[in-house]
Coordinates of C-alpha atoms in Angstrom, one line a residue:
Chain A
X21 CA 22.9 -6.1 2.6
X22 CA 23.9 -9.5 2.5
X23 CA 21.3 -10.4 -0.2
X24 CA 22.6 -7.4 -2.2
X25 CA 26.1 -8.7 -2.3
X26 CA 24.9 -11.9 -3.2
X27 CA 23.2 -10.9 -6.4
X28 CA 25.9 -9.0 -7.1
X29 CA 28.4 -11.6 -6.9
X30 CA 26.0 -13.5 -8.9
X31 CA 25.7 -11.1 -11.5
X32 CA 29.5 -10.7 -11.9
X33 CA 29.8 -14.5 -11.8
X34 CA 27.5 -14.7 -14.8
X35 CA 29.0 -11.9 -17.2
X36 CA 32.0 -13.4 -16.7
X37 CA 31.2 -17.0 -17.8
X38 CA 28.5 -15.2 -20.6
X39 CA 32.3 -14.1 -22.1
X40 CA 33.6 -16.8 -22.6
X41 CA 30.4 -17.9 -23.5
X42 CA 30.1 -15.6 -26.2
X43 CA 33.9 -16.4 -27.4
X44 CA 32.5 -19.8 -28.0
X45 CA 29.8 -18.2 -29.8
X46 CA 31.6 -15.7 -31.9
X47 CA 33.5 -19.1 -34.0
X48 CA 29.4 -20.3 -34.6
X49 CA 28.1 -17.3 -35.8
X50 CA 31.3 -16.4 -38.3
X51 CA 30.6 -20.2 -39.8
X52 CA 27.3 -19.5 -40.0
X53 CA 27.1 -15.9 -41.1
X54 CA 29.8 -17.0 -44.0
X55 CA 29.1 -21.0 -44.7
X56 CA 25.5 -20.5 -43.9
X57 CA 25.8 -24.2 -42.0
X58 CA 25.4 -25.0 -38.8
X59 CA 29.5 -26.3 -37.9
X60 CA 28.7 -29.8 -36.0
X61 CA 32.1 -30.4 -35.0
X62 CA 32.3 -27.0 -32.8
X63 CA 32.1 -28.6 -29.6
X64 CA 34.1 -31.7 -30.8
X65 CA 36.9 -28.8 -31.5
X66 CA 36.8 -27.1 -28.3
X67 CA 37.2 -30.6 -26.5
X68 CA 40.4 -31.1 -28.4
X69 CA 41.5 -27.6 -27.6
X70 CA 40.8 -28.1 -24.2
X71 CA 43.0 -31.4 -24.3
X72 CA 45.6 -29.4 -26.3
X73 CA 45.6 -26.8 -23.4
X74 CA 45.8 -30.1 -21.1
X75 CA 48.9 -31.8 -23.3
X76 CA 50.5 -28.6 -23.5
X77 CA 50.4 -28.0 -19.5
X78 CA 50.8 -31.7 -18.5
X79 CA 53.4 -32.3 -20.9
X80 CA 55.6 -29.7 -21.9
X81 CA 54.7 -27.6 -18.7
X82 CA 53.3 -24.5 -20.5
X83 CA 50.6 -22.2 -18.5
X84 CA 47.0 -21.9 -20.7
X85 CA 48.3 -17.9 -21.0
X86 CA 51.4 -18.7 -22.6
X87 CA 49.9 -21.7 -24.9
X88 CA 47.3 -19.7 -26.2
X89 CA 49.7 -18.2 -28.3
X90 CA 50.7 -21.7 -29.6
X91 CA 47.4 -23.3 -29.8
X92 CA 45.7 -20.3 -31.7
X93 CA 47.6 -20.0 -34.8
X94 CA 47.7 -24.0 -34.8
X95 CA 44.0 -24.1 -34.4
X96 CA 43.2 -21.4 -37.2
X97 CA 45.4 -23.7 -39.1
X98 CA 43.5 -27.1 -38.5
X99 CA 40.5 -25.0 -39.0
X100 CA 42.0 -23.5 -42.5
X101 CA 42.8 -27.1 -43.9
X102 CA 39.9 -29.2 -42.4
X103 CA 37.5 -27.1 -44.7
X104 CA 40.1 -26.2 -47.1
X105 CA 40.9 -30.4 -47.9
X106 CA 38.2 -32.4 -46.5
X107 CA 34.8 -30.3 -45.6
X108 CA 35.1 -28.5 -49.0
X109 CA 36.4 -31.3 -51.5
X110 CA 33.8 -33.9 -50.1
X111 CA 30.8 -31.2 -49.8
X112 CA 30.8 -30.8 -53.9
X113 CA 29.4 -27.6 -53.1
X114 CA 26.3 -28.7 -51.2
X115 CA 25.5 -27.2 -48.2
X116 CA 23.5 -30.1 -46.9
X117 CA 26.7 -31.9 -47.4
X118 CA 29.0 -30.0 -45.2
X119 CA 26.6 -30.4 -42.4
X120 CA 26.5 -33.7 -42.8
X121 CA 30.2 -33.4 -42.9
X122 CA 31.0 -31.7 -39.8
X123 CA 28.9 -34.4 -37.9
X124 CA 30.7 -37.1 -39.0
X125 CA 33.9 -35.2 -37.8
X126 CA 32.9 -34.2 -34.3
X127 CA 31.9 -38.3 -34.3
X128 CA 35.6 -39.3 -35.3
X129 CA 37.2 -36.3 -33.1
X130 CA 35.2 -36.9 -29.9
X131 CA 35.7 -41.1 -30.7
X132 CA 39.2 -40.4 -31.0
X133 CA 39.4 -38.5 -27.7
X134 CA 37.7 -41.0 -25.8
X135 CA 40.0 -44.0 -27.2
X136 CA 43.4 -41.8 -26.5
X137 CA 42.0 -40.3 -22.9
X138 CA 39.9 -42.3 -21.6
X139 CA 36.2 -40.8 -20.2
X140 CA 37.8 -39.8 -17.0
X141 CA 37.5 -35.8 -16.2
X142 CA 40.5 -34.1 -15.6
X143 CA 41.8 -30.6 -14.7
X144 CA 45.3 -28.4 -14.0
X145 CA 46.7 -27.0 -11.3
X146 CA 48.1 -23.5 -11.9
X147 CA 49.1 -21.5 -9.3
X148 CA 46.8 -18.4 -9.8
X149 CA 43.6 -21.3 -9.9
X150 CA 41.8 -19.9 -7.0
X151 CA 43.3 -16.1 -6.5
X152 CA 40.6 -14.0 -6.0
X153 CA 40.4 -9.9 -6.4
X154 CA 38.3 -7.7 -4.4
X155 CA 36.0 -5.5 -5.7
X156 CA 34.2 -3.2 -3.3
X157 CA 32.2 -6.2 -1.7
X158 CA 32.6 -8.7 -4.2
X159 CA 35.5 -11.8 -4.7
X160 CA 36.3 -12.3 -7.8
X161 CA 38.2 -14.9 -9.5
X162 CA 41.0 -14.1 -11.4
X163 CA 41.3 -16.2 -14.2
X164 CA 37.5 -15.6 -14.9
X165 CA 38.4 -11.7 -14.9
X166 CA 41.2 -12.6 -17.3
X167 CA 38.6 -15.0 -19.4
X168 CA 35.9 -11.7 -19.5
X169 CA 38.9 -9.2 -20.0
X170 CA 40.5 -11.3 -23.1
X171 CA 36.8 -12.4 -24.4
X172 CA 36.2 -8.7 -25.1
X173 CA 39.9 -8.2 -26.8
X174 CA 39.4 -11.5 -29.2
X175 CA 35.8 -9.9 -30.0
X176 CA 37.4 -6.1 -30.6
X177 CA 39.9 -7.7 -32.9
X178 CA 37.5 -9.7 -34.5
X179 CA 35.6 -7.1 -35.5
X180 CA 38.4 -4.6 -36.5
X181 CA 39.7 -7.4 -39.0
X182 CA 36.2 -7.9 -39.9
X183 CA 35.4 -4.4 -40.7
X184 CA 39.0 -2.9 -41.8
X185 CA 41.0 -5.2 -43.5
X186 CA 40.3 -6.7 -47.2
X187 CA 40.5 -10.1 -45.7
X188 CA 37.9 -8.6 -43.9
X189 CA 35.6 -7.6 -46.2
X190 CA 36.2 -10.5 -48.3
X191 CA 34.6 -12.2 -46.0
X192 CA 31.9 -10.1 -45.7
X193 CA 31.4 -10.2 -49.7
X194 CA 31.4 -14.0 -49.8
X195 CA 28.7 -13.9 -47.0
X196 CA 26.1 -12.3 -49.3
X197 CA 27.4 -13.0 -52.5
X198 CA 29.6 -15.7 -53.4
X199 CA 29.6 -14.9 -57.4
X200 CA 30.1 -11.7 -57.3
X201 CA 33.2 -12.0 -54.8
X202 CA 34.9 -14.3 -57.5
X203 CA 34.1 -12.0 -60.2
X204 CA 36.2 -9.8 -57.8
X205 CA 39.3 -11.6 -57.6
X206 CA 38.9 -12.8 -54.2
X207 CA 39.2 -17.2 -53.9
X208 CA 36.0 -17.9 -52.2
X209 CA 37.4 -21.6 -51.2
X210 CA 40.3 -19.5 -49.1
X211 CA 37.9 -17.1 -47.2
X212 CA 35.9 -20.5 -46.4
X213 CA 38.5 -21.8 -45.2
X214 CA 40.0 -18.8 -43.3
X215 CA 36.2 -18.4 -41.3
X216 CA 37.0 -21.9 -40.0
X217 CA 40.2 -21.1 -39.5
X218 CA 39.0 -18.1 -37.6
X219 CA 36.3 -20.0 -35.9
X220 CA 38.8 -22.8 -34.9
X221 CA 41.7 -20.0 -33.2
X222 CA 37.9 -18.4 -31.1
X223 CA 37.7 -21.7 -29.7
X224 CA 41.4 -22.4 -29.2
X225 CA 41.7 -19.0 -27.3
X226 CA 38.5 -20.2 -25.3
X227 CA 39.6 -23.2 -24.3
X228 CA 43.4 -21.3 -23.0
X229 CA 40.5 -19.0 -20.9
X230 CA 38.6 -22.1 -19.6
X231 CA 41.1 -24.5 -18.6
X232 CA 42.7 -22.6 -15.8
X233 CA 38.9 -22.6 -13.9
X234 CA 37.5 -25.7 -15.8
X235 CA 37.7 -29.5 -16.5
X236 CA 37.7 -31.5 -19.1
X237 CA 36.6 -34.8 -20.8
X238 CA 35.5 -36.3 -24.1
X239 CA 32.7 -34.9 -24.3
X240 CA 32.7 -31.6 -22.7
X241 CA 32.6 -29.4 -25.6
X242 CA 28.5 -30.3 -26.4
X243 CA 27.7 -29.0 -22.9
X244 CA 29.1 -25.7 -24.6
X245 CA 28.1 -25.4 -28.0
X246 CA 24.2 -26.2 -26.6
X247 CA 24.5 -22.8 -24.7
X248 CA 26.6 -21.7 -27.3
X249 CA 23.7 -22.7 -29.9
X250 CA 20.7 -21.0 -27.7
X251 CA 22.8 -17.5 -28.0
X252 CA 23.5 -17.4 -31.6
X253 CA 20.0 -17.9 -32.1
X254 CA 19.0 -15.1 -29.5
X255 CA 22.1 -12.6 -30.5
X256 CA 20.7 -13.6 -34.6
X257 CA 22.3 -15.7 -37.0
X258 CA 25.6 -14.6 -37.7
X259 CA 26.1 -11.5 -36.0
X260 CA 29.0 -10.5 -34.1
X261 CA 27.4 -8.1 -31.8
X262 CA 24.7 -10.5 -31.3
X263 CA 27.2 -13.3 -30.1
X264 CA 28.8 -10.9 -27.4
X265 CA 25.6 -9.5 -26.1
X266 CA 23.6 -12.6 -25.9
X267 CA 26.9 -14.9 -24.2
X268 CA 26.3 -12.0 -21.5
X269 CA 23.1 -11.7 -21.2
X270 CA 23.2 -16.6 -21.0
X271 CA 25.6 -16.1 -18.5
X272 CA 23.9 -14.0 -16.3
X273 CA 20.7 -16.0 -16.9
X274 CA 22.4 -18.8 -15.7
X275 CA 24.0 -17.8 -12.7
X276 CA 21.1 -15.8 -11.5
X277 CA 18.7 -18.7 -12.3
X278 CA 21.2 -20.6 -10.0
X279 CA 20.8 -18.6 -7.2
X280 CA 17.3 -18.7 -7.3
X281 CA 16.3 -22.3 -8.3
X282 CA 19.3 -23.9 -7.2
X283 CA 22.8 -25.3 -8.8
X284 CA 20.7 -27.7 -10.6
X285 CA 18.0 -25.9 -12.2
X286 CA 20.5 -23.3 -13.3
X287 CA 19.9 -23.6 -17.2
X288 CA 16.6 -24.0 -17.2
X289 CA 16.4 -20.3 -17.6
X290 CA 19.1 -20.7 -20.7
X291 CA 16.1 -22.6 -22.5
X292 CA 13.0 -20.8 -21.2
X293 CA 15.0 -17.8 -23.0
X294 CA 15.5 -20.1 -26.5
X295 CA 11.7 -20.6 -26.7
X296 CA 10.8 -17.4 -26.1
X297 CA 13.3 -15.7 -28.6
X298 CA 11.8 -18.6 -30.8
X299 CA 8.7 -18.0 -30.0
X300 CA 8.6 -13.9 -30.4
X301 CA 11.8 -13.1 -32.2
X302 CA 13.3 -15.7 -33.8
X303 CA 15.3 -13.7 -36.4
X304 CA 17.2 -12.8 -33.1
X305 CA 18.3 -9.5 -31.1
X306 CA 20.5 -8.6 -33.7
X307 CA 19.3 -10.5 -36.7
X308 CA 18.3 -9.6 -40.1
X309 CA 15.5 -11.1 -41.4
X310 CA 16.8 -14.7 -43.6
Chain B
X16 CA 42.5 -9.4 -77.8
X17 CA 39.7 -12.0 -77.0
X18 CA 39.5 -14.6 -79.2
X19 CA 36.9 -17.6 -78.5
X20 CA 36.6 -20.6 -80.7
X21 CA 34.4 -23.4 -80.9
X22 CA 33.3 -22.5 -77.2
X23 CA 31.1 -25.9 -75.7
X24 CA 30.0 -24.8 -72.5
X25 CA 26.6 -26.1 -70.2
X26 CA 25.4 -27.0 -67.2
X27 CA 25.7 -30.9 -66.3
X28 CA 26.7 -32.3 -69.0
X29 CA 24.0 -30.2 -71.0
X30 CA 25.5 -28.1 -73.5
X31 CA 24.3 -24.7 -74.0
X32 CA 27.1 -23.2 -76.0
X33 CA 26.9 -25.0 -79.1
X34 CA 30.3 -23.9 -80.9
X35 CA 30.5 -20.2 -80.8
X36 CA 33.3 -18.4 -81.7
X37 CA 33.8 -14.5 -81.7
X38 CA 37.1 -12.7 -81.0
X39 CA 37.1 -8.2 -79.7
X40 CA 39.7 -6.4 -80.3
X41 CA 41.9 -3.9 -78.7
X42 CA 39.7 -0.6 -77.3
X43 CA 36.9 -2.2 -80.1
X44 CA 33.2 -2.2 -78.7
X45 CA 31.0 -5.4 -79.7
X46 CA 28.0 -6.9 -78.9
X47 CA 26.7 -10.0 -78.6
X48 CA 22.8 -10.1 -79.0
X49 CA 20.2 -12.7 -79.0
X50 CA 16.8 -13.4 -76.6
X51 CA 16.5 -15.0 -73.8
X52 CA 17.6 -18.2 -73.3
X53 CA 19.8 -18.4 -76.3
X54 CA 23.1 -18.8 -73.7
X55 CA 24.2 -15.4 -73.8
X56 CA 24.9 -15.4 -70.4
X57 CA 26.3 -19.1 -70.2
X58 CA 28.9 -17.7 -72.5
X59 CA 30.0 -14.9 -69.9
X60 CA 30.3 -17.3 -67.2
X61 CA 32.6 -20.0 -69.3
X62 CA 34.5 -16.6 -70.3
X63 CA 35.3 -15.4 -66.6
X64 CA 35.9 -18.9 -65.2
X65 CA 32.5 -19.4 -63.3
X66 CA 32.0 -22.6 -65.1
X67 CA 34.4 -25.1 -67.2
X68 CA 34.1 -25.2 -70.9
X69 CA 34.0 -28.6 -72.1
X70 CA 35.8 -27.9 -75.6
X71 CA 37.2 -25.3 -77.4
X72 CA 39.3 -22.5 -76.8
X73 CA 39.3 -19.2 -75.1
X74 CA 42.0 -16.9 -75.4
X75 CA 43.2 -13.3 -73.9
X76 CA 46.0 -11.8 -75.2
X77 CA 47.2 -15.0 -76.6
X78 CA 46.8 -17.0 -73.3
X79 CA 44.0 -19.5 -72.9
X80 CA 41.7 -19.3 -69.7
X81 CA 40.7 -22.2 -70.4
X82 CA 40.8 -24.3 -66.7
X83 CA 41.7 -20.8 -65.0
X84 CA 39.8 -19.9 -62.1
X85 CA 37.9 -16.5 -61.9
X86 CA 39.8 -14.9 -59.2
X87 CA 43.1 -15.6 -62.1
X88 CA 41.3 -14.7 -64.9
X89 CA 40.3 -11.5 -63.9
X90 CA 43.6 -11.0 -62.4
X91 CA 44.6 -10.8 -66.2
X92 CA 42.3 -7.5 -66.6
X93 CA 39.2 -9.5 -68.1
X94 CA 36.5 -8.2 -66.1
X95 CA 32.8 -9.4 -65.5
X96 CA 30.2 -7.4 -64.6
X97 CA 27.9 -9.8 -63.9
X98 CA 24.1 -10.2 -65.0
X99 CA 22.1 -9.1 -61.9
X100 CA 24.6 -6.5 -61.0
X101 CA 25.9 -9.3 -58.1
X102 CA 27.3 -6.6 -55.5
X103 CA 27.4 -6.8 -51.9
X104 CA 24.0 -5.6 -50.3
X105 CA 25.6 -6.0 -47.0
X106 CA 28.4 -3.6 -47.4
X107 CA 28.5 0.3 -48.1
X108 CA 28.7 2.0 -52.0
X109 CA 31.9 2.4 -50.7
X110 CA 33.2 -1.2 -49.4
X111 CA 32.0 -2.5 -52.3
X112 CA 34.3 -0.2 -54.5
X113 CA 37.6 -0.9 -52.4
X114 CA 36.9 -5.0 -53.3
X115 CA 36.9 -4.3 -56.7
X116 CA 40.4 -3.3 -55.9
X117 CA 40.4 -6.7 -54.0
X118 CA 42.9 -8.7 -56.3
X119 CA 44.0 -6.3 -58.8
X120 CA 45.4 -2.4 -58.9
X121 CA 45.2 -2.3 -55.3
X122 CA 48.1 0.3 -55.4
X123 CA 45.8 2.4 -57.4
X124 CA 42.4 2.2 -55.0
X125 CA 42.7 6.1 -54.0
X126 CA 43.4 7.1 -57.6
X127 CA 40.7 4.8 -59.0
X128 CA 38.0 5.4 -56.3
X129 CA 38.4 9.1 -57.4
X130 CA 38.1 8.3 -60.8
X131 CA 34.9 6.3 -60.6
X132 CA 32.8 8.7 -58.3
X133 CA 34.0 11.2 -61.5
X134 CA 32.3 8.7 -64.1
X135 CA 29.4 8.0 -61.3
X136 CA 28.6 10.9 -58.7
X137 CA 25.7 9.3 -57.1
X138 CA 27.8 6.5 -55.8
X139 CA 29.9 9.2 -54.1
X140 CA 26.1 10.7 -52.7
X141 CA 25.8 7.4 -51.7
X142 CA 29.1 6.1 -50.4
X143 CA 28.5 5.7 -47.3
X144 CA 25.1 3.6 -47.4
X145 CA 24.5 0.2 -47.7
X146 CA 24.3 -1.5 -51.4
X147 CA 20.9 -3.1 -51.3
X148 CA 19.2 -0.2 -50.5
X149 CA 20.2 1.6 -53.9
X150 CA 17.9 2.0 -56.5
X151 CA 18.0 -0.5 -59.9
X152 CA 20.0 2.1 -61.7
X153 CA 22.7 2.9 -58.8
X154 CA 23.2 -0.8 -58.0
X155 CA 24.2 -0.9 -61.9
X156 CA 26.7 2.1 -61.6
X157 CA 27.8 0.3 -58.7
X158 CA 28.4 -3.1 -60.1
X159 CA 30.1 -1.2 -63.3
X160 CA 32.5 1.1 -60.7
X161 CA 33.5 -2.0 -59.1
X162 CA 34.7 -3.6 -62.3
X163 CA 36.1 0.1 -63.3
X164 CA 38.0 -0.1 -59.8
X165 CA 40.0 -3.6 -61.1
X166 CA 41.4 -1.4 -64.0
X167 CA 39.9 -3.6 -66.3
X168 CA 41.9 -4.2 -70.1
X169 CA 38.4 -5.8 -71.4
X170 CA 35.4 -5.4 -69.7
X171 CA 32.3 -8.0 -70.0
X172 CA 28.9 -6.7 -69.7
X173 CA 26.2 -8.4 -68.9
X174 CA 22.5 -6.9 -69.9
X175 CA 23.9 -3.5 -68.1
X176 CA 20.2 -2.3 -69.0
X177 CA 18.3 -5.3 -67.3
X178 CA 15.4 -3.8 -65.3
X179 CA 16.6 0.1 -66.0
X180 CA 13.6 2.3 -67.0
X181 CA 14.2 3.8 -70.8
X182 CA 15.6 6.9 -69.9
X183 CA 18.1 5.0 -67.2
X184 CA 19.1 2.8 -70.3
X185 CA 19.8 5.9 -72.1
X186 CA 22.0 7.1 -69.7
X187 CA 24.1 4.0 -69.1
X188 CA 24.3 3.4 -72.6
X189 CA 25.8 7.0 -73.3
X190 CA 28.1 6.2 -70.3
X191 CA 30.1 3.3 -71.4
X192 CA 30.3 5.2 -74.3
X193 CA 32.5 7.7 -72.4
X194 CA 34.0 4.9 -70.3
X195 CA 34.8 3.0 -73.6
X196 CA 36.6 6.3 -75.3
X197 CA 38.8 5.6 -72.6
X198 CA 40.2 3.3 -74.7
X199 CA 38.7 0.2 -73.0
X200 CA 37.6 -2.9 -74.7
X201 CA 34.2 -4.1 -74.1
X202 CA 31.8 -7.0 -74.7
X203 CA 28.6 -5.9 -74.5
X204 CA 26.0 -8.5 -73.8
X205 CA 22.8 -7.5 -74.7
X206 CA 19.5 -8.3 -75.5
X207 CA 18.4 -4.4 -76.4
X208 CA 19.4 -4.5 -80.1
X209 CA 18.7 -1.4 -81.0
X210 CA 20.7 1.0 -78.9
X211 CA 23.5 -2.0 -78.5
X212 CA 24.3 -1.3 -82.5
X213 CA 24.1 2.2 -81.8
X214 CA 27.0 2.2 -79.9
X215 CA 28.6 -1.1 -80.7
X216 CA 31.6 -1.3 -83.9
X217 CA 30.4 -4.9 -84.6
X218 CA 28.3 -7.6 -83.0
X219 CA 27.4 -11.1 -83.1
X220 CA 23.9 -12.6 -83.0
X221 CA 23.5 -15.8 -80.9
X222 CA 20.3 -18.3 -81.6
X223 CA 20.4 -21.9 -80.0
X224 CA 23.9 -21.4 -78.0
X225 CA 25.8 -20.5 -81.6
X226 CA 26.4 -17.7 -83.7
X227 CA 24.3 -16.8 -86.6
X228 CA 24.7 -13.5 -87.8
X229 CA 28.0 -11.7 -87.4
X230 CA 29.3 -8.3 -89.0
X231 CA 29.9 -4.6 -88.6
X232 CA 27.0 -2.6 -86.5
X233 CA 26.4 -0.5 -89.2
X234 CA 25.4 -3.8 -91.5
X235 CA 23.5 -5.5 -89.6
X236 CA 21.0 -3.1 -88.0
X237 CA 20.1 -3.1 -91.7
X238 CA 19.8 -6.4 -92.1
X239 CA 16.1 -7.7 -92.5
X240 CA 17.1 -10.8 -91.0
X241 CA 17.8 -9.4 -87.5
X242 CA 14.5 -8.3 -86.8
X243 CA 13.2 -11.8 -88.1
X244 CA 15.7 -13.9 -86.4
X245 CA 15.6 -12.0 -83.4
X246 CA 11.8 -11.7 -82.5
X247 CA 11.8 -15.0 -84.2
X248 CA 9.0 -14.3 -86.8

């Protein structure tokens, strides 16, 4: 039964990471979905969140779980006035523009990270970094059951203000129809800016998740998005659901492709997936056609 | 009520609005007619705050929109319902009516939703399905309840009978009639003469982005020189 238990353990390993995975992805798709850009400076943003997460413990002594209450609301509001006062104003309303944009951030963000830290990879130490919970057979870590657990919440709420509120369904409108949303009443340049808000307090809450389990340097944040990329593309370009199913379905990829082909060879299943979904489906799992 | 004068408006330094000016009163129905092309439309947008007028004057109620953003101006009551209907394929009959509430009368949104699916009852058939798959006609109703759902003081419409079959165009013609005896002012932007004078108090011919022909409904349908000026013949 050994065998058994170590799939299982594998498996487990895998949907956890795929959530926090899909986290990640949930801030790419909304851009996406809404913007209809690609967002270049997503990984550059989870780096700085995870040196936020870094400051805050190292600094003024506060756990991950506590400073994601901090760092969220700060991070939605970077994310608001980045694209409300730099990506909007110097886009002139071309979307070729703000991609452009967003590349030249994560440049100056991740250049900016590696002047004031260094390149040296560093972690916490928090007490509850290596307590375990048993399941039946399986060990599992706790703060990755906390990361799976509070993935799932983030994505629930997301979804809820998404579909009930009239910030909401702003959003929504601008997606599709930008004219028609400002014949409406509603600003289009604030539900921009409150999608990269939104996309910037996803990765801020990730990075709270990560931390605990995870290190980090300058340039952590592209090993991310890559995955994160590969499952917006199989979950479909801007969904939600799409994002949460295809972070699980990566992460369990991954790990499994671990097991079998070793530590190393681990994503090479992440990318045989990406060219097949490209190859047979690329609207996505979940994706309208463009 | 709306008073536009000497209206400049275009596209890149390209004007298309050559000078027009035209004012609708209080609960009054007028048209504004012309072809294709003529900037009928152009006119609209510079109106709701799409795009920026580059001189003259537009004025609601005695304050000028003039460098007002949409989201304000129709905050005022001056509402667009936009060319192309421009609703929300993505959301249900019934999403799409609560954002017409987005901005203004959002106290009202119970009140008004009951009042549109009175004025429309296919959009309460279909409340519950997704815009884009509504036919030509219901998309219109739709794009007119949302405006209706702003409580709108003037109400803009753009070529309400684009794309409508005859007898559709007969039926959304009788109904801002009845949405007009309301007391409602409208702007009716149109490119169907005939039935637009029927139900119009006055109207305003456009031709090259200005105003040629202006006067009561009633005087110009017989006017000889709207049928020539208008199929240009």
């Amino acid at each position: 039964m050994l065998k058994l238990d170590i799939f299982l353990s594998a498996l487990a390993n895998g949907l956890m990471t795929g959530a926090v995975y899909a986290l990640i992805s949930l801030g790419l798709t909304l851009v996406y979905g809404v913007l209809h850009i690609i967002n270049f400076a997503h990984g550059a943003t989870l780096t700085a969140a995870m040196f936020a997460v870094l400051i805050a413990h190292t600094v003024f002594g506060l756990d991950p779980y506590l400073a994601v209450f901090v760092l969220t609301p700060l991070f939605f509001a970077l994310g608001y006035g980045v694209q409300r006062f730099v990506i909007n104003p110097a886009s002139h309303g071309n979307d070729s523009n703000i991609l452009l944009v967003t590349l030249g951030l994560s440049i100056i963000i991740e250049n900016a990270l590696l002047a004031g830290f260094r390149s040296d990879t560093r972690s916490i130490d928090v007490p509850y970094g290596f307590s375990v919970v048993e399941v039946g057979n399986l060990f599992l870590s706790v703060p990755k059951l906390v990361a799976f657990v509070a993935s799932f919440v983030v994505a629930l709420l997301l979804w809820l203000l998404l579909a009930h509120t009239d910030t909401g369904k702003a959003i929504r409108a601008v997606a599709k129809e930008k004219t028609g949303a400002a014949l409406s009443g509603v600003n289009v340049d604030h539900i921009y800016a409150v999608t990269f808000g939104l996309g910037a307090a996803c990765l801020a809450i990730a990075a709270c998740l990560l931390m605990p389990t995870f290190l980090v340097n300058p340039r952590i944040g592209n090993a991310f998005v890559l995955v994160a990329f590969t499952i917006v593309v199989l979950g479909g370009m801007g969904s939600i659901a799409g994002a949460l199913v295809g972070g699980l379905i990566i992460g369990v990829v991954e790990s499994l492709s671990g097991l079998y082909f070793g530590e190393s060879l681990g994503q090479i299943g992440i990318f045989l997936i990406f060219i097949l979904v490209l190859l047979f489906r690329p609207t996505g799992l979940f994706g309208a056609k463009a | 009520m709306l008073e536009i004068s000497n209206l400049v408006a275009g596209y890149g330094g390209v004007p298309i609005l050559r000078g027009v000016s035209l004012s609708v009163g209080a609960g009054e129905i007028v048209a504004v007619l012309g072809a294709n092309g003529v900037g009928k439309t152009t006119l609209n947008r510079a109106v709701s705050g799409l795009i920026r007028a580059s001189s003259g004057d537009i004025r609601f109620d005695g304050q000028s929109l003039i460098a007002r953003s949409a989201p304000d101006i129709m905050a005022a009551g001056l509402i667009h319902v936009p060319e192309g209907r421009k609703i929300f394929p993505n959301m249900s009959v019934f999403e799409n009516l609560e954002l017409g509430s987005y901005r203004r009368a959002r106290a009202n949104r119970a009140r008004n939703l009951e009042r549109v699916f009175g004025i429309f009852p296919r959009l309460r058939e279909r409340s519950g399905q997704f815009a884009g798959t509504l036919s030509g006609g219901e998309q219109q109703m739709l794009a007119i309840g949302r405006g209706l759902m702003a409580e709108p003081r003037l109400i803009i419409m753009d070529e309400p009978s684009l794309g409508l079959s005859p007898l559709l165009v007969e039926e959304m013609f009788a109904l801002i009639a009845r949405i007009a005896a309301e007391g409602l002012a409208v702007m009716l932007v149109e490119q169907n003469v005939v039935q637009s004078l029927e139900l119009a108090a006055r109207a305003y011919v456009l031709e090259n982005g200005a105003v040629v022909m202006a006067g009561s409904a009633g005087d110009l349908s017989r006017d000889p020189r709207l049928m020539t000026t208008y199929l240009g013949m």
